[in-house]
Amino acid sequence: MSADKQTSWSYTEGLPAEDDVLLRARERSYELGVAAVGPGVGAALTVLAAGTKAQTVVEIGSGAGVSGVCLLRGLPQAAVLTTIDADVDHLRAARQAFVDAGIPGNRTRTISGRAADVLPRLTDNAYDLVFVDADKPSYPLYVEQAVRLLKRGGMLIVNDALDHDRVSDPAIREDSTTTLRKVGKAIRENDQLVSTILPTGDGLLLAVKR
């Protein structure tokens, strides 16, 4: 990356200004050891949620509430966010973030459990947006389930799609990198989807179900 391109990336990542609600949620994420989305990704999630006008959203991995608040701030007033996380402390932090943000209780649903167990119980073609930000080894399963869950015209967002800039280097064969390469290839080759990758944060893979 050229120096100018790196400067532009740093500028755009640092541009979003977070309020006290997000700063407190981010502090809780640090205390819990959660790798929450950065300000650039958070701002992108808000804009994408607003653009889709989604009413039903699934978030795989709570991010201690940081990403959930960002999504909810872009969603219409009646939209409902379902957050899935196996760690009850992470979900507790997310619920606190939602309260701090003034989100009514009927707009959020937090489910404690392994996403691999929870997702198959959710309804086919019932969701407008699915955000994946959890354990990398399970990304292929999560993406497969997300495609099933999405309505026609629904959007899939996969976080950390570039795996710390390693996906583009074929010489790197670490497990997480290989998994994300396979996920990207599977999405690109899926005739049900149209997709692209944004360099925001560590890469946001976006796909819309035809």
mmCIF file of C-alpha atoms in Angstrom:
data_model
loop_
_atom_site.group_PDB
_atom_site.id
_atom_site.type_symbol
_atom_site.label_atom_id
_atom_site.label_comp_id
_atom_site.label_asym_id
_atom_site.label_seq_id
_atom_site.Cartn_x
_atom_site.Cartn_y
_atom_site.Cartn_z
ATOM 1 C CA MET A 1 0.000 0.000 0.000
ATOM 2 C CA SER A 2 1.345 3.449 -0.915
ATOM 3 C CA ALA A 3 1.910 5.994 1.826
ATOM 4 C CA ASP A 4 -0.954 8.112 0.481
ATOM 5 C CA LYS A 5 -3.317 5.130 0.447
ATOM 6 C CA GLN A 6 -2.322 4.209 4.010
ATOM 7 C CA THR A 7 -2.902 7.795 5.093
ATOM 8 C CA SER A 8 -6.340 7.827 3.473
ATOM 9 C CA TRP A 9 -7.242 4.511 5.136
ATOM 10 C CA SER A 10 -6.132 5.805 8.545
ATOM 11 C CA TYR A 11 -8.065 9.032 7.978
ATOM 12 C CA THR A 12 -11.317 7.270 7.134
ATOM 13 C CA GLU A 13 -10.937 4.804 10.021
ATOM 14 C CA GLY A 14 -10.445 7.647 12.484
ATOM 15 C CA LEU A 15 -13.128 9.924 11.062
ATOM 16 C CA PRO A 16 -16.214 8.563 12.887
ATOM 17 C CA ALA A 17 -16.749 10.220 16.277
ATOM 18 C CA GLU A 18 -18.195 7.861 18.891
ATOM 19 C CA ASP A 19 -20.436 9.058 21.701
ATOM 20 C CA ASP A 20 -20.360 8.036 25.358
ATOM 21 C CA VAL A 21 -22.644 5.049 24.760
ATOM 22 C CA LEU A 22 -20.265 3.474 22.255
ATOM 23 C CA LEU A 23 -17.177 4.447 24.240
ATOM 24 C CA ARG A 24 -18.566 2.724 27.354
ATOM 25 C CA ALA A 25 -19.526 -0.339 25.302
ATOM 26 C CA ARG A 26 -16.032 -0.398 23.830
ATOM 27 C CA GLU A 27 -14.492 -0.149 27.304
ATOM 28 C CA ARG A 28 -16.534 -3.144 28.443
ATOM 29 C CA SER A 29 -15.375 -5.047 25.376
ATOM 30 C CA TYR A 30 -11.732 -4.373 26.307
ATOM 31 C CA GLU A 31 -12.362 -5.596 29.859
ATOM 32 C CA LEU A 32 -13.921 -8.808 28.520
ATOM 33 C CA GLY A 33 -11.222 -9.372 25.902
ATOM 34 C CA VAL A 34 -13.706 -8.991 23.050
ATOM 35 C CA ALA A 35 -12.386 -7.788 19.695
ATOM 36 C CA ALA A 36 -15.263 -5.397 18.981
ATOM 37 C CA VAL A 37 -15.593 -3.702 15.596
ATOM 38 C CA GLY A 38 -13.622 -0.482 15.201
ATOM 39 C CA PRO A 39 -15.189 2.950 14.637
ATOM 40 C CA GLY A 40 -14.844 2.687 10.851
ATOM 41 C CA VAL A 41 -16.674 -0.636 10.683
ATOM 42 C CA GLY A 42 -19.241 0.571 13.222
ATOM 43 C CA ALA A 43 -20.057 3.588 11.079
ATOM 44 C CA ALA A 44 -20.279 1.364 7.984
ATOM 45 C CA LEU A 45 -22.709 -0.958 9.784
ATOM 46 C CA THR A 46 -24.954 1.984 10.670
ATOM 47 C CA VAL A 47 -25.007 3.205 7.068
ATOM 48 C CA LEU A 48 -25.556 -0.284 5.626
ATOM 49 C CA ALA A 49 -28.374 -0.977 8.101
ATOM 50 C CA ALA A 50 -29.998 2.323 7.174
ATOM 51 C CA GLY A 51 -29.619 1.640 3.463
ATOM 52 C CA THR A 52 -31.173 -1.809 3.613
ATOM 53 C CA LYS A 53 -34.147 -0.616 5.693
ATOM 54 C CA ALA A 54 -33.946 -4.033 7.349
ATOM 55 C CA GLN A 55 -36.687 -5.048 9.778
ATOM 56 C CA THR A 56 -35.222 -8.341 10.949
ATOM 57 C CA VAL A 57 -31.503 -8.720 11.674
ATOM 58 C CA VAL A 58 -29.304 -11.524 13.016
ATOM 59 C CA GLU A 59 -25.936 -10.764 14.573
ATOM 60 C CA ILE A 60 -23.592 -13.727 15.084
ATOM 61 C CA GLY A 61 -21.209 -12.681 17.850
ATOM 62 C CA SER A 62 -22.339 -9.855 20.123
ATOM 63 C CA GLY A 63 -19.136 -7.805 20.171
ATOM 64 C CA ALA A 64 -20.151 -6.794 23.721
ATOM 65 C CA GLY A 65 -22.821 -4.582 22.183
ATOM 66 C CA VAL A 66 -20.631 -2.288 20.082
ATOM 67 C CA SER A 67 -21.733 -3.649 16.700
ATOM 68 C CA GLY A 68 -25.311 -4.152 17.888
ATOM 69 C CA VAL A 69 -25.694 -0.502 18.857
ATOM 70 C CA CYS A 70 -24.214 0.554 15.517
ATOM 71 C CA LEU A 71 -26.661 -1.651 13.622
ATOM 72 C CA LEU A 72 -29.668 -0.553 15.679
ATOM 73 C CA ARG A 73 -28.869 3.111 15.132
ATOM 74 C CA GLY A 74 -29.239 2.611 11.401
ATOM 75 C CA LEU A 75 -32.308 0.390 11.478
ATOM 76 C CA PRO A 76 -35.920 1.588 11.280
ATOM 77 C CA GLN A 77 -37.746 2.186 14.577
ATOM 78 C CA ALA A 78 -39.636 -1.117 14.507
ATOM 79 C CA ALA A 79 -36.711 -3.319 13.452
ATOM 80 C CA VAL A 80 -35.620 -6.188 15.710
ATOM 81 C CA LEU A 81 -32.018 -7.325 16.250
ATOM 82 C CA THR A 82 -31.351 -10.928 17.295
ATOM 83 C CA THR A 83 -27.881 -11.324 18.812
ATOM 84 C CA ILE A 84 -26.341 -14.770 19.314
ATOM 85 C CA ASP A 85 -23.338 -15.396 21.578
ATOM 86 C CA ALA A 86 -22.108 -18.402 23.540
ATOM 87 C CA ASP A 87 -20.620 -16.217 26.294
ATOM 88 C CA VAL A 88 -23.189 -14.943 28.798
ATOM 89 C CA ASP A 89 -20.883 -12.130 29.951
ATOM 90 C CA HIS A 90 -20.623 -10.840 26.407
ATOM 91 C CA LEU A 91 -24.402 -10.905 26.082
ATOM 92 C CA ARG A 92 -24.801 -9.140 29.416
ATOM 93 C CA ALA A 93 -22.494 -6.399 28.177
ATOM 94 C CA ALA A 94 -24.487 -6.153 24.954
ATOM 95 C CA ARG A 95 -27.761 -5.805 26.844
ATOM 96 C CA GLN A 96 -26.239 -3.027 28.957
ATOM 97 C CA ALA A 97 -25.097 -1.229 25.803
ATOM 98 C CA PHE A 98 -28.617 -1.454 24.372
ATOM 99 C CA VAL A 99 -30.054 0.009 27.587
ATOM 100 C CA ASP A 100 -27.474 2.805 27.574
ATOM 101 C CA ALA A 101 -28.427 3.583 23.970
ATOM 102 C CA GLY A 102 -32.098 3.864 24.917
ATOM 103 C CA ILE A 103 -33.124 0.928 22.725
ATOM 104 C CA PRO A 104 -36.559 -0.437 23.763
ATOM 105 C CA GLY A 105 -36.438 -4.008 25.044
ATOM 106 C CA ASN A 106 -38.807 -5.264 22.356
ATOM 107 C CA ARG A 107 -36.301 -4.322 19.651
ATOM 108 C CA THR A 108 -33.611 -6.753 20.793
ATOM 109 C CA ARG A 109 -33.450 -10.475 21.374
ATOM 110 C CA THR A 110 -30.304 -11.981 22.881
ATOM 111 C CA ILE A 111 -29.791 -15.724 22.595
ATOM 112 C CA SER A 112 -27.172 -17.521 24.690
ATOM 113 C CA GLY A 113 -25.717 -20.522 22.918
ATOM 114 C CA ARG A 114 -23.423 -21.751 20.181
ATOM 115 C CA ALA A 115 -24.426 -20.179 16.892
ATOM 116 C CA ALA A 116 -23.937 -23.557 15.218
ATOM 117 C CA ASP A 117 -26.786 -24.861 17.386
ATOM 118 C CA VAL A 118 -28.987 -21.752 17.341
ATOM 119 C CA LEU A 119 -28.940 -20.806 13.652
ATOM 120 C CA PRO A 120 -30.557 -24.025 12.340
ATOM 121 C CA ARG A 121 -33.555 -23.262 14.576
ATOM 122 C CA LEU A 122 -34.197 -19.882 12.925
ATOM 123 C CA THR A 123 -36.713 -19.562 10.093
ATOM 124 C CA ASP A 124 -35.754 -19.822 6.422
ATOM 125 C CA ASN A 125 -35.984 -16.654 4.291
ATOM 126 C CA ALA A 126 -37.064 -14.570 7.296
ATOM 127 C CA TYR A 127 -34.264 -12.030 7.784
ATOM 128 C CA ASP A 128 -33.210 -8.882 5.969
ATOM 129 C CA LEU A 129 -29.631 -8.689 7.227
ATOM 130 C CA VAL A 130 -27.134 -11.096 8.820
ATOM 131 C CA PHE A 131 -23.867 -9.859 10.348
ATOM 132 C CA VAL A 132 -21.140 -12.451 10.988
ATOM 133 C CA ASP A 133 -18.426 -11.546 13.504
ATOM 134 C CA ALA A 134 -17.565 -14.608 15.567
ATOM 135 C CA ASP A 135 -15.138 -17.552 15.626
ATOM 136 C CA LYS A 136 -13.355 -17.803 12.285
ATOM 137 C CA PRO A 137 -13.293 -21.637 11.994
ATOM 138 C CA SER A 138 -17.099 -21.611 11.918
ATOM 139 C CA TYR A 139 -17.459 -18.904 9.255
ATOM 140 C CA PRO A 140 -18.253 -21.395 6.463
ATOM 141 C CA LEU A 141 -21.156 -22.786 8.487
ATOM 142 C CA TYR A 142 -22.365 -19.326 9.500
ATOM 143 C CA VAL A 143 -22.340 -18.098 5.924
ATOM 144 C CA GLU A 144 -24.193 -21.197 4.714
ATOM 145 C CA GLN A 145 -26.839 -20.644 7.374
ATOM 146 C CA ALA A 146 -27.007 -16.910 6.648
ATOM 147 C CA VAL A 147 -27.840 -17.539 2.992
ATOM 148 C CA ARG A 148 -30.668 -19.821 4.111
ATOM 149 C CA LEU A 149 -31.974 -17.235 6.583
ATOM 150 C CA LEU A 150 -31.902 -14.231 4.255
ATOM 151 C CA LYS A 151 -34.914 -13.037 2.320
ATOM 152 C CA ARG A 152 -34.499 -12.223 -1.343
ATOM 153 C CA GLY A 153 -32.746 -8.850 -1.402
ATOM 154 C CA GLY A 154 -31.325 -9.421 2.084
ATOM 155 C CA MET A 155 -27.720 -8.551 2.895
ATOM 156 C CA LEU A 156 -24.927 -10.653 4.396
ATOM 157 C CA ILE A 157 -22.030 -8.817 6.074
ATOM 158 C CA VAL A 158 -18.916 -10.785 7.033
ATOM 159 C CA ASN A 159 -16.403 -8.990 9.277
ATOM 160 C CA ASP A 160 -12.597 -9.500 9.206
ATOM 161 C CA ALA A 161 -12.843 -10.774 5.639
ATOM 162 C CA LEU A 162 -9.214 -9.869 4.844
ATOM 163 C CA ASP A 163 -7.754 -11.483 7.990
ATOM 164 C CA HIS A 164 -5.244 -8.737 8.813
ATOM 165 C CA ASP A 165 -4.350 -8.299 5.123
ATOM 166 C CA ARG A 166 -3.274 -11.928 4.823
ATOM 167 C CA VAL A 167 -6.015 -13.215 2.520
ATOM 168 C CA SER A 168 -4.470 -11.465 -0.489
ATOM 169 C CA ASP A 169 -1.092 -13.190 0.009
ATOM 170 C CA PRO A 170 -1.263 -16.767 -1.348
ATOM 171 C CA ALA A 171 1.938 -17.668 0.498
ATOM 172 C CA ILE A 172 0.158 -17.338 3.852
ATOM 173 C CA ARG A 173 -1.517 -20.615 4.765
ATOM 174 C CA GLU A 174 -2.623 -20.044 8.360
ATOM 175 C CA ASP A 175 -5.900 -21.738 9.229
ATOM 176 C CA SER A 176 -7.914 -18.525 9.668
ATOM 177 C CA THR A 177 -6.562 -17.108 6.410
ATOM 178 C CA THR A 178 -7.324 -20.270 4.460
ATOM 179 C CA THR A 179 -10.836 -20.373 5.919
ATOM 180 C CA LEU A 180 -11.571 -16.790 4.931
ATOM 181 C CA ARG A 181 -10.251 -17.389 1.419
ATOM 182 C CA LYS A 182 -12.630 -20.339 1.094
ATOM 183 C CA VAL A 183 -15.517 -18.264 2.448
ATOM 184 C CA GLY A 184 -14.843 -15.478 -0.036
ATOM 185 C CA LYS A 185 -14.577 -17.946 -2.929
ATOM 186 C CA ALA A 186 -17.790 -19.714 -1.918
ATOM 187 C CA ILE A 187 -19.676 -16.433 -1.773
ATOM 188 C CA ARG A 188 -18.313 -15.230 -5.111
ATOM 189 C CA GLU A 189 -19.257 -18.521 -6.782
ATOM 190 C CA ASN A 190 -22.736 -18.698 -5.240
ATOM 191 C CA ASP A 191 -25.259 -17.864 -7.977
ATOM 192 C CA GLN A 192 -27.725 -16.714 -5.317
ATOM 193 C CA LEU A 193 -25.433 -13.862 -4.280
ATOM 194 C CA VAL A 194 -23.853 -10.718 -5.657
ATOM 195 C CA SER A 195 -20.891 -9.621 -3.566
ATOM 196 C CA THR A 196 -17.966 -7.299 -2.984
ATOM 197 C CA ILE A 197 -15.332 -6.582 -0.321
ATOM 198 C CA LEU A 198 -14.815 -3.191 1.299
ATOM 199 C CA PRO A 199 -11.368 -2.474 2.818
ATOM 200 C CA THR A 200 -12.996 -0.850 5.859
ATOM 201 C CA GLY A 201 -11.467 -2.085 9.115
ATOM 202 C CA ASP A 202 -10.067 -5.539 8.456
ATOM 203 C CA GLY A 203 -12.354 -6.063 5.490
ATOM 204 C CA LEU A 204 -16.131 -6.213 5.177
ATOM 205 C CA LEU A 205 -17.459 -8.799 2.743
ATOM 206 C CA LEU A 206 -20.906 -7.776 1.530
ATOM 207 C CA ALA A 207 -23.325 -9.996 -0.354
ATOM 208 C CA VAL A 208 -26.948 -9.537 -1.388
ATOM 209 C CA LYS A 209 -29.244 -12.480 -2.019
ATOM 210 C CA ARG A 210 -30.822 -12.364 -5.468
#
